[in-house]
Tab-separated table of C-alpha atoms in Angstrom:
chain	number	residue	atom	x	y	z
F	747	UNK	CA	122.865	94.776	118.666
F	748	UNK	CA	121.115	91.913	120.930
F	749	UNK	CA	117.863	92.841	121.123
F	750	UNK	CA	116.123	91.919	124.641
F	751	UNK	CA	112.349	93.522	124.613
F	752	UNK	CA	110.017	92.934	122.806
F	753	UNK	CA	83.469	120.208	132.403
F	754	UNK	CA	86.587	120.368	134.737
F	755	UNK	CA	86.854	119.023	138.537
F	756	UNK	CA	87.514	120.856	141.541
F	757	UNK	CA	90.278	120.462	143.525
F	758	UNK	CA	92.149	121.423	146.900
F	759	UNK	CA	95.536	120.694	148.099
F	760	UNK	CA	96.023	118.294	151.388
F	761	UNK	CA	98.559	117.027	153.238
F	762	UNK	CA	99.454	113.406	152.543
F	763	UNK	CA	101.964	110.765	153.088
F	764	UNK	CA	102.197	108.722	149.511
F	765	UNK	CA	101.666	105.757	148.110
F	766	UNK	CA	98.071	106.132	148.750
F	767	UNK	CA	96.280	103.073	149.866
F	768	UNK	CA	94.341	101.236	147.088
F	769	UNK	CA	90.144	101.525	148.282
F	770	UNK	CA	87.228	102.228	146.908
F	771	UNK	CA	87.508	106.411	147.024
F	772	UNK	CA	91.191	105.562	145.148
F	773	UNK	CA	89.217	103.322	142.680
F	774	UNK	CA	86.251	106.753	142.272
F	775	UNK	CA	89.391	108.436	140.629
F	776	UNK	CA	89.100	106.035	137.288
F	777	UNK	CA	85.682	107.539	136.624
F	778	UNK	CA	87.138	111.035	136.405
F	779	UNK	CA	87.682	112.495	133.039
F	780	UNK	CA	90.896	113.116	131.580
F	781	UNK	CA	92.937	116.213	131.401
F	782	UNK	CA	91.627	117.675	134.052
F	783	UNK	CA	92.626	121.177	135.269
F	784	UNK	CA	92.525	121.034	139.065
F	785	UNK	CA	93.078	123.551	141.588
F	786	UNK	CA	95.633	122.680	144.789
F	787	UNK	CA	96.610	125.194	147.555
F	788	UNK	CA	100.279	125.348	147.235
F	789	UNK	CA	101.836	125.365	150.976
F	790	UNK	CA	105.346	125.220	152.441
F	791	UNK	CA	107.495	122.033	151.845
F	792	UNK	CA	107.313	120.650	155.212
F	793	UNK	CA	103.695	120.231	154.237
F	794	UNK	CA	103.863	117.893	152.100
F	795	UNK	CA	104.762	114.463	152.475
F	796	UNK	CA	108.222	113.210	151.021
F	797	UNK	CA	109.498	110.288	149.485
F	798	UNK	CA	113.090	109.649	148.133
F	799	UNK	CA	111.633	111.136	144.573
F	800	UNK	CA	110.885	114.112	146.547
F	801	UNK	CA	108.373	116.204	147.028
F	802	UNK	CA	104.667	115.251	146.372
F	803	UNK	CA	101.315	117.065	146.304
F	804	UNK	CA	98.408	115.358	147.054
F	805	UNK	CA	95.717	116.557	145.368
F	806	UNK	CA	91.582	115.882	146.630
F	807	UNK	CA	88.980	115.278	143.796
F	808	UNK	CA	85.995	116.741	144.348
F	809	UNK	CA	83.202	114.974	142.726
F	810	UNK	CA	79.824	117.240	143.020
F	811	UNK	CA	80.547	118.345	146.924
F	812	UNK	CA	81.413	114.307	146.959
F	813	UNK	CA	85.429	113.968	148.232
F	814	UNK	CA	86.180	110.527	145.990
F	815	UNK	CA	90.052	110.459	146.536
F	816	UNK	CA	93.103	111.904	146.420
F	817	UNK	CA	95.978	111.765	143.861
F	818	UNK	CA	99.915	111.856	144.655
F	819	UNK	CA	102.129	113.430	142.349
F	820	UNK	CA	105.582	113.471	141.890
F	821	UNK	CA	107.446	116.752	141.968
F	822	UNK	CA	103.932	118.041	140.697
F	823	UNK	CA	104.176	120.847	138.365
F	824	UNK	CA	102.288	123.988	139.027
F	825	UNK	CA	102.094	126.805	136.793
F	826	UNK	CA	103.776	130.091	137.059
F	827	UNK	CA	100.383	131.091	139.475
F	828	UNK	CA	101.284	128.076	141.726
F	829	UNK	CA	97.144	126.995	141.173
F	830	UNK	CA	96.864	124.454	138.504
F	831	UNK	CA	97.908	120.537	137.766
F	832	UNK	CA	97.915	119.342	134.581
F	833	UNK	CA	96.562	115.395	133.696
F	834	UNK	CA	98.227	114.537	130.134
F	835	UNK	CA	95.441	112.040	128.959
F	836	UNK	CA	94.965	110.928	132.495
F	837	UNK	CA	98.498	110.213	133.568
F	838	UNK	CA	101.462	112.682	134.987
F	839	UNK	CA	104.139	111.572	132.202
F	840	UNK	CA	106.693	114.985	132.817
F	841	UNK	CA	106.341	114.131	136.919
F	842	UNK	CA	107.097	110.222	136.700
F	843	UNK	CA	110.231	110.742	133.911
F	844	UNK	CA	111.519	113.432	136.403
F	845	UNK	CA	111.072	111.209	139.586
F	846	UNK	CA	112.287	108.012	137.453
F	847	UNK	CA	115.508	109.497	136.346
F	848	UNK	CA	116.431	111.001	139.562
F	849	UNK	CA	116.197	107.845	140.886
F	850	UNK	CA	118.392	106.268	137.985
F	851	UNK	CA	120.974	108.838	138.284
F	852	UNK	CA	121.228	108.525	142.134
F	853	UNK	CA	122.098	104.907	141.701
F	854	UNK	CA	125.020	105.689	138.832
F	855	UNK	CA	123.004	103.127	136.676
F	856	UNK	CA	121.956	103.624	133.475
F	857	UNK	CA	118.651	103.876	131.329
F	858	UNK	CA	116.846	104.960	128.552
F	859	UNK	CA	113.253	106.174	127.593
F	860	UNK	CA	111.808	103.516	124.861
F	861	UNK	CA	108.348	103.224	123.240
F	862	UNK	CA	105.799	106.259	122.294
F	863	UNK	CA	107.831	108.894	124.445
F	864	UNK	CA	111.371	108.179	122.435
F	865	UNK	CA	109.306	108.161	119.173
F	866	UNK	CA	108.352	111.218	120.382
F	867	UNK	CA	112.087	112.097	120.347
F	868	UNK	CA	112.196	111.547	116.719
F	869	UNK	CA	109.377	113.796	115.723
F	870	UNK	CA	106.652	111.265	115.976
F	871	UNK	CA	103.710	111.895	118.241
F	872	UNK	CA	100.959	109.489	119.344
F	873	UNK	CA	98.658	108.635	122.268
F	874	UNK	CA	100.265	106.204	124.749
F	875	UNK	CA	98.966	105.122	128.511
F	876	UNK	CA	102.569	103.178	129.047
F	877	UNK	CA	105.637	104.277	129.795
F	878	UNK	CA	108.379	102.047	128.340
F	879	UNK	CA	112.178	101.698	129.453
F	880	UNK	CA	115.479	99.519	129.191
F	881	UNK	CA	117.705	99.699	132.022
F	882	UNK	CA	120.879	98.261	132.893
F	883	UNK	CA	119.846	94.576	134.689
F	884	UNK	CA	121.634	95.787	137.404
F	885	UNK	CA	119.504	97.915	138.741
F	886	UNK	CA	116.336	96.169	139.088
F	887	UNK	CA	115.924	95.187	142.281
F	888	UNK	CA	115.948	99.159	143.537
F	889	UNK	CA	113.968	99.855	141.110
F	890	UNK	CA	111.435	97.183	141.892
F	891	UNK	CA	111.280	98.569	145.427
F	892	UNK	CA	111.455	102.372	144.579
F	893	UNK	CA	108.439	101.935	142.429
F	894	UNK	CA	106.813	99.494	145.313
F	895	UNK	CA	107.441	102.930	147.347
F	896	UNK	CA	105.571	105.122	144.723
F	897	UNK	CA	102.207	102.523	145.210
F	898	UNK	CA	103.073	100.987	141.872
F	899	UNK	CA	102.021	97.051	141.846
F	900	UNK	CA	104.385	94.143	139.905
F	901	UNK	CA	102.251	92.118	137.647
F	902	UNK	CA	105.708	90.595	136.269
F	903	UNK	CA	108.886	90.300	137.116
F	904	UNK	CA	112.352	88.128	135.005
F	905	UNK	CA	115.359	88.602	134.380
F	906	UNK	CA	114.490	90.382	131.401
F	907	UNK	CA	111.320	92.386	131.959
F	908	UNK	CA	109.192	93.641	134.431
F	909	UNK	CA	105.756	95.184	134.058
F	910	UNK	CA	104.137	97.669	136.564
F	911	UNK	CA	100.395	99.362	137.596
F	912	UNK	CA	99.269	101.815	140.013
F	913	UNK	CA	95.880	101.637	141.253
F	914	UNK	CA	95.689	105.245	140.319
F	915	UNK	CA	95.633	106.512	136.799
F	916	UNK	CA	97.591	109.680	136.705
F	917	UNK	CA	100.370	107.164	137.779
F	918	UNK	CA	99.611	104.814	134.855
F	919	UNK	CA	101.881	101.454	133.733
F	920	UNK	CA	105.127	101.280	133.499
F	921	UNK	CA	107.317	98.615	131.775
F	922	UNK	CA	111.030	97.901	131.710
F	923	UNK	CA	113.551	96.004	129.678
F	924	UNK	CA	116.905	95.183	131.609
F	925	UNK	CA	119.994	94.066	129.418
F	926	UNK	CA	123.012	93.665	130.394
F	927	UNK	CA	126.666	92.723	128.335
F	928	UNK	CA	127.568	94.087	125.480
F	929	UNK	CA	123.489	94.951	124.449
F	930	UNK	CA	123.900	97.101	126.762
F	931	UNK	CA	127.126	98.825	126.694
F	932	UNK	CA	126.293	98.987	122.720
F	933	UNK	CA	122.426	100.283	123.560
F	934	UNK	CA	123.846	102.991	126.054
F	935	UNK	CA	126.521	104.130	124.404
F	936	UNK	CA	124.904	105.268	122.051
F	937	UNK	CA	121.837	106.598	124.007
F	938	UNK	CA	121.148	110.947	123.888
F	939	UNK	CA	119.624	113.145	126.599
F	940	UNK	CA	116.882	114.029	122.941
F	941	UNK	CA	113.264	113.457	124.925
F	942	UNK	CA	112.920	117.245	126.019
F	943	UNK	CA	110.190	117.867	127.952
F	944	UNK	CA	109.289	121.181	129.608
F	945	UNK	CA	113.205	122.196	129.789
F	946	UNK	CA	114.330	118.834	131.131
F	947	UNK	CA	116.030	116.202	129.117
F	948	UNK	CA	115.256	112.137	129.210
F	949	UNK	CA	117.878	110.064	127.074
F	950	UNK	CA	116.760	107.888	124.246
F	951	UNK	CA	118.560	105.309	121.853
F	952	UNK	CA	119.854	105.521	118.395
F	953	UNK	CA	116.832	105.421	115.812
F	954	UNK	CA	118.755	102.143	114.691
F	955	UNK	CA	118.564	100.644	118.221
F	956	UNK	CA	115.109	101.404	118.490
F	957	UNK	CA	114.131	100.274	115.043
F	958	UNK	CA	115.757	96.696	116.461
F	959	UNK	CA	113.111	96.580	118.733
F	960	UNK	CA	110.213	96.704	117.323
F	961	UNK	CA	111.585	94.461	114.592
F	962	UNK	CA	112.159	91.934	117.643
F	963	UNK	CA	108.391	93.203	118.697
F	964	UNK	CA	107.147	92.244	115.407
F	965	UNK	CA	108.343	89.132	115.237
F	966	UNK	CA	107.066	87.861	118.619
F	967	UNK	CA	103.767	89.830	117.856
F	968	UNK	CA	102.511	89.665	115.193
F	969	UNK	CA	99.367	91.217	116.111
F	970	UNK	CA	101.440	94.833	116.682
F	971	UNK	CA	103.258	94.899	113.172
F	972	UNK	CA	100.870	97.470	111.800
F	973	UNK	CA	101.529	100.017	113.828
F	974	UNK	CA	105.406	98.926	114.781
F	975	UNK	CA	106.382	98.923	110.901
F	976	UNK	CA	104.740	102.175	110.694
F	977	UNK	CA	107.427	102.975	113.557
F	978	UNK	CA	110.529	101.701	111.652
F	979	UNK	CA	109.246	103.781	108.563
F	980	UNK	CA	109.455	107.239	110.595
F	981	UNK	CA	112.573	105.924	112.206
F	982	UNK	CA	114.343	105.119	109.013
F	983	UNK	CA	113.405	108.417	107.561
F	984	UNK	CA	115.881	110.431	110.428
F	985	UNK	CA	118.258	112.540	108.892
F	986	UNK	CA	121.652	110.235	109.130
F	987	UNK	CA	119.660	106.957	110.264
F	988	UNK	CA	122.178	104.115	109.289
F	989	UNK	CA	119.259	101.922	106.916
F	990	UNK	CA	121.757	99.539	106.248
F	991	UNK	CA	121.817	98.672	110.132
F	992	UNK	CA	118.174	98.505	110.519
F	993	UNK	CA	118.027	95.952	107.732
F	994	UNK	CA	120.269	93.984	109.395
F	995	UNK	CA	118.041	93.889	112.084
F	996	UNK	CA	115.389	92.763	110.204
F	997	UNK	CA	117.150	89.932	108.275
F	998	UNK	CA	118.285	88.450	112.073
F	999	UNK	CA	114.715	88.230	113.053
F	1000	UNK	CA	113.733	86.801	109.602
F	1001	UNK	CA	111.768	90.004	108.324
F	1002	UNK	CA	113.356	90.466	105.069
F	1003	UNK	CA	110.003	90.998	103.086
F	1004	UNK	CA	108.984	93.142	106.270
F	1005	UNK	CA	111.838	95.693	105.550
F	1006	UNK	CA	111.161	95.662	101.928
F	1007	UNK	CA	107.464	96.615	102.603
F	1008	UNK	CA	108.933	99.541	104.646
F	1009	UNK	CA	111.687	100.408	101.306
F	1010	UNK	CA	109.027	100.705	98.812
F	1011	UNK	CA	106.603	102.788	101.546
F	1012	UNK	CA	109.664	105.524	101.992
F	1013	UNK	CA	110.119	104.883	98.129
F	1014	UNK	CA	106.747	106.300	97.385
F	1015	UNK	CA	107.220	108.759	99.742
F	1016	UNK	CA	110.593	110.251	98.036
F	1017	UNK	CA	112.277	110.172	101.776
């Protein structure tokens, strides 16, 4: 495989028409704590504004009996009450994977979740604030714009990558890999609706594909092999994972001593 990547606030519901603007009550919203419960009056659809992902809530913070902003989500999920949304440390991950992959499978293009959340996937679980994906190169030019229509800014954009910000937090940063050829018909093909949350299913690549890229990670950044090698370890220690693969990988990029390191770690561990 070609690798090409590298306590509590008070709230009430309002009616909105998303992206909000960027300003200084938008900016207020950063000082908020995370995972925040907050309240929102649920109302008919027609209420709310829409946008191709569907429809959104918009949600006013209440600082004190201060107003600072308001929040659009998504598709926002309510619980079985209809009274609550949920912040996952600060940033509505369930909400943006649903409106994301609507969006891919509208366009007949493909994708897959990479980084923390496909990990996650596999059984490892740790804090994140991005949300990473590879996507056929196709398809970035509606994406660009579909996420330009959900407020999010472009700090970069190539062939290859692009990286993206919203001025509000519960929106966080997303960045994408494109590939195209036979990375990606390998890559996809090979990809599994695994990432499960809340009863819906995100796909995610072979443990081997994804082991590939953070050996590609390491070797352009070096800085990240602590916790990347720590990665490939979990990875390689998947019921059926294909080692021999992965340290192919590793010998491409010039990491032979890296994947030993990783051996005599899963060595020590009996896996």
């Amino acid at each position: 495989m070609r690798t090409a990547c590298s306590g509590k606030q008070e709230a009430r519901g309002t009616r909105m028409s998303p992206p909000a603007k960027k300003g200084a009550a938008d900016r207020a919203l950063h000082a908020i704590p995370a995972n925040v419960l907050g309240k929102v009056i649920v109302g008919e659809p027609e209420g709310f504004g829409r946008q191709e992902a569907g429809a959104w809530v918009a949600v006013s913070v209440l600082a004190g009996n201060q107003r600072v902003g308001a929040e659009p989500f998504p598709e926002a999920e309510l619980d079985p009450a209809g009274l609550r949304l949920e912040y996952r440390n600060g940033m509505n991950y369930f909400g943006l994977l649903k409106a994301l992959d609507g969006h891919f499978l509208r366009e007949g293009v493909r994708y897959a979740v990479v980084g923390a959340f496909a990990l996650h996937a596999y059984g490892l679980t740790r804090a994140t604030v991005d949300l990473d994906l590879v996507a056929d190169a196709q398809v970035q030019s509606s994406l660009l714009a579909f996420l330009q229509g959900l407020g999010y800014e472009t700090l970069h954009r190539s062939a290859g990558y692009s990286n993206h910000v919203h001025p509000l937090g519960a929106m966080g940063r997303i960045d994408v890999v494109y590939v195209s050829g036979p990375t990606a018909e390998e890559l996809f093909a090979g990809s599994r609706r695994l990432l499960s949350l809340k009863g819906r299913t995100f796909p995610v690549p072979r443990p081997e594909h994804l082991a590939a890229m953070k050996a590609f990670a390491v070797r352009n950044a070096p800085e990240r092999a602590l916790q990347d090698l720590a990665d490939v370890e979990h990875l390689l220690a998947v019921p059926g994972v294909d080692r021999d693969e992965v340290r192919g990988y590793f010998e491409k990029y010039g990491l032979e001593a890296r994947y030993r390191e990783i051996e005599e770690a899963l060595e020590r561990r009996g896996s």
